[in-house]
Amino acid sequence: MGHGYYYSINSVIFWFHMPVFYFISGYLLKIPNKIDISNLCKKQCKTLLIPYGVTPVK
């Protein structure tokens, strides 16, 4: 009987939580004044891919 409210609140949260995450992460991204795109991409890939590769997947 009371589960209908939980479902609607839960669906609203899941509807906007990923766009909010992308907005906040893009807002907080610091790009230096002298942009060297290749070094920036290498650093970001290393920062993101090493934990992805180290984490075991079941």
Coordinates of N, CA, C and O in Angstrom, one line a residue:
M1 N 0.8 -1.2 0.0 CA 0.0 0.0 0.0 C 0.9 1.3 0.0 O 0.6 2.2 -0.8
G2 N 1.9 1.3 0.8 CA 2.8 2.5 0.9 C 3.9 2.4 0.0 O 4.8 3.3 0.0
H3 N 4.0 1.3 -0.8 CA 5.2 1.2 -1.7 C 5.1 2.0 -2.9 O 6.1 2.2 -3.6
G4 N 4.0 2.5 -3.3 CA 3.8 3.4 -4.5 C 4.6 4.7 -4.4 O 5.2 5.1 -5.3
Y5 N 4.6 5.3 -3.2 CA 5.4 6.5 -3.0 C 6.9 6.2 -3.1 O 7.6 7.0 -3.7
Y6 N 7.3 5.1 -2.5 CA 8.8 4.8 -2.6 C 9.2 4.6 -4.0 O 10.2 5.0 -4.4
Y7 N 8.4 3.9 -4.8 CA 8.7 3.7 -6.2 C 8.8 5.0 -7.0 O 9.7 5.2 -7.8
S8 N 7.9 5.9 -6.8 CA 7.9 7.2 -7.5 C 9.1 8.0 -7.1 O 9.7 8.7 -7.9
I9 N 9.4 8.1 -5.8 CA 10.6 8.9 -5.4 C 11.8 8.2 -5.9 O 12.7 8.9 -6.4
N10 N 11.9 6.9 -5.8 CA 13.1 6.2 -6.3 C 13.3 6.5 -7.8 O 14.4 6.7 -8.3
S11 N 12.3 6.4 -8.6 CA 12.4 6.6 -10.0 C 12.8 8.0 -10.4 O 13.6 8.3 -11.3
V12 N 12.3 9.0 -9.6 CA 12.7 10.4 -9.8 C 14.2 10.6 -9.5 O 14.9 11.2 -10.3
I13 N 14.7 10.0 -8.4 CA 16.1 10.1 -8.1 C 17.0 9.5 -9.1 O 18.0 10.1 -9.6
F14 N 16.6 8.3 -9.6 CA 17.4 7.6 -10.6 C 17.3 8.4 -12.0 O 18.2 8.2 -12.8
W15 N 16.3 9.1 -12.2 CA 16.1 9.8 -13.5 C 17.1 11.0 -13.6 O 17.6 11.3 -14.7
F16 N 17.4 11.7 -12.5 CA 18.3 12.8 -12.6 C 19.7 12.7 -11.9 O 20.5 13.6 -12.0
H17 N 20.0 11.6 -11.2 CA 21.2 11.6 -10.5 C 22.4 11.5 -11.4 O 23.5 12.1 -11.1
M18 N 22.4 10.8 -12.6 CA 23.5 10.8 -13.5 C 23.8 12.1 -14.2 O 24.9 12.6 -14.3
P19 N 22.8 12.8 -14.7 CA 23.0 14.1 -15.3 C 23.6 15.1 -14.3 O 24.5 15.9 -14.6
V20 N 23.1 15.0 -13.0 CA 23.7 15.9 -12.0 C 25.1 15.6 -11.7 O 26.0 16.5 -11.6
F21 N 25.5 14.3 -11.7 CA 26.8 13.9 -11.5 C 27.7 14.4 -12.7 O 28.8 15.0 -12.4
Y22 N 27.3 14.3 -13.9 CA 28.1 14.8 -15.0 C 28.2 16.3 -15.0 O 29.3 16.9 -15.2
F23 N 27.2 17.0 -14.6 CA 27.3 18.5 -14.5 C 28.2 18.9 -13.4 O 29.1 19.8 -13.6
I24 N 28.2 18.3 -12.2 CA 29.1 18.6 -11.1 C 30.5 18.3 -11.5 O 31.4 19.1 -11.2
S25 N 30.8 17.1 -12.1 CA 32.1 16.8 -12.4 C 32.7 17.7 -13.5 O 33.9 18.1 -13.4
G26 N 31.9 18.1 -14.4 CA 32.4 19.0 -15.4 C 32.6 20.4 -14.9 O 33.6 21.1 -15.2
Y27 N 31.8 20.8 -13.9 CA 32.0 22.1 -13.3 C 33.2 22.2 -12.4 O 33.9 23.2 -12.4
L28 N 33.6 21.0 -11.8 CA 34.7 21.0 -10.9 C 36.0 20.6 -11.6 O 37.1 20.7 -11.0
L29 N 36.0 20.3 -12.9 CA 37.2 20.0 -13.6 C 38.1 21.2 -13.8 O 37.6 22.3 -14.2
K30 N 39.3 21.1 -13.4 CA 40.3 22.1 -13.6 C 41.1 21.9 -14.8 O 41.8 20.9 -14.9
I31 N 41.1 22.8 -15.7 CA 42.0 22.8 -16.9 C 43.0 23.9 -16.8 O 42.6 25.0 -16.6
P32 N 44.3 23.6 -16.9 CA 45.3 24.6 -16.7 C 45.2 25.6 -17.9 O 44.6 25.4 -18.9
N33 N 45.8 26.8 -17.7 CA 45.7 27.9 -18.7 C 46.4 27.4 -20.0 O 45.9 27.7 -21.1
K34 N 47.5 26.8 -19.9 CA 48.2 26.3 -21.1 C 47.8 24.9 -21.2 O 48.3 24.0 -20.6
I35 N 46.9 24.6 -22.2 CA 46.3 23.3 -22.3 C 47.1 22.5 -23.3 O 47.4 22.9 -24.4
D36 N 47.6 21.4 -22.8 CA 48.3 20.4 -23.7 C 47.4 19.2 -23.7 O 47.3 18.4 -22.7
I37 N 46.6 19.1 -24.7 CA 45.5 18.1 -24.8 C 46.0 16.7 -24.7 O 45.4 15.8 -24.0
S38 N 47.1 16.4 -25.3 CA 47.6 15.0 -25.2 C 48.0 14.6 -23.8 O 47.7 13.5 -23.4
N39 N 48.7 15.5 -23.1 CA 49.1 15.2 -21.7 C 47.9 15.1 -20.8 O 47.8 14.3 -19.9
L40 N 46.9 16.0 -21.0 CA 45.7 16.0 -20.2 C 44.9 14.7 -20.4 O 44.5 14.1 -19.5
C41 N 44.8 14.2 -21.7 CA 44.1 13.0 -22.0 C 44.8 11.8 -21.4 O 44.2 10.9 -20.8
K42 N 46.2 11.8 -21.5 CA 47.0 10.7 -20.9 C 46.8 10.6 -19.4 O 46.6 9.5 -18.9
K43 N 46.8 11.8 -18.8 CA 46.7 11.8 -17.3 C 45.3 11.3 -16.9 O 45.1 10.5 -16.0
Q44 N 44.3 11.8 -17.6 CA 42.9 11.4 -17.3 C 42.7 10.0 -17.5 O 42.0 9.3 -16.7
C45 N 43.2 9.5 -18.6 CA 43.0 8.0 -18.9 C 43.7 7.2 -17.9 O 43.2 6.2 -17.4
K46 N 44.9 7.6 -17.5 CA 45.6 6.8 -16.5 C 44.9 6.8 -15.2 O 44.8 5.8 -14.5
T47 N 44.4 8.0 -14.8 CA 43.7 8.1 -13.6 C 42.4 7.3 -13.5 O 42.0 6.7 -12.5
L48 N 41.7 7.1 -14.7 CA 40.5 6.4 -14.7 C 40.6 4.9 -15.1 O 39.9 4.1 -14.5
L49 N 41.6 4.6 -15.9 CA 41.7 3.2 -16.4 C 42.5 2.3 -15.4 O 42.2 1.1 -15.4
I50 N 43.4 2.8 -14.7 CA 44.2 2.0 -13.8 C 43.3 1.4 -12.7 O 43.3 0.2 -12.5
P51 N 42.5 2.2 -12.0 CA 41.5 1.6 -11.0 C 40.5 0.6 -11.7 O 40.1 -0.4 -11.1
Y52 N 40.1 0.9 -12.9 CA 39.2 0.0 -13.6 C 39.8 -1.3 -13.9 O 39.2 -2.3 -13.8
G53 N 41.1 -1.3 -14.3 CA 41.8 -2.5 -14.6 C 42.2 -3.3 -13.4 O 42.3 -4.5 -13.5
V54 N 42.4 -2.6 -12.3 CA 42.8 -3.3 -11.1 C 41.7 -3.9 -10.3 O 41.8 -5.0 -9.7
T55 N 40.5 -3.4 -10.5 CA 39.3 -3.8 -9.8 C 38.9 -5.2 -10.3 O 38.6 -5.3 -11.6
P56 N 38.8 -6.2 -9.5 CA 38.3 -7.5 -10.0 C 36.8 -7.5 -10.4 O 36.0 -6.9 -9.7
V57 N 36.5 -8.2 -11.5 CA 35.1 -8.3 -11.9 C 34.7 -9.8 -11.7 O 35.4 -10.7 -12.1
K58 N 33.6 -10.0 -11.1 CA 33.1 -11.4 -10.9 C 32.1 -11.8 -11.9 O 31.4 -11.1 -12.6

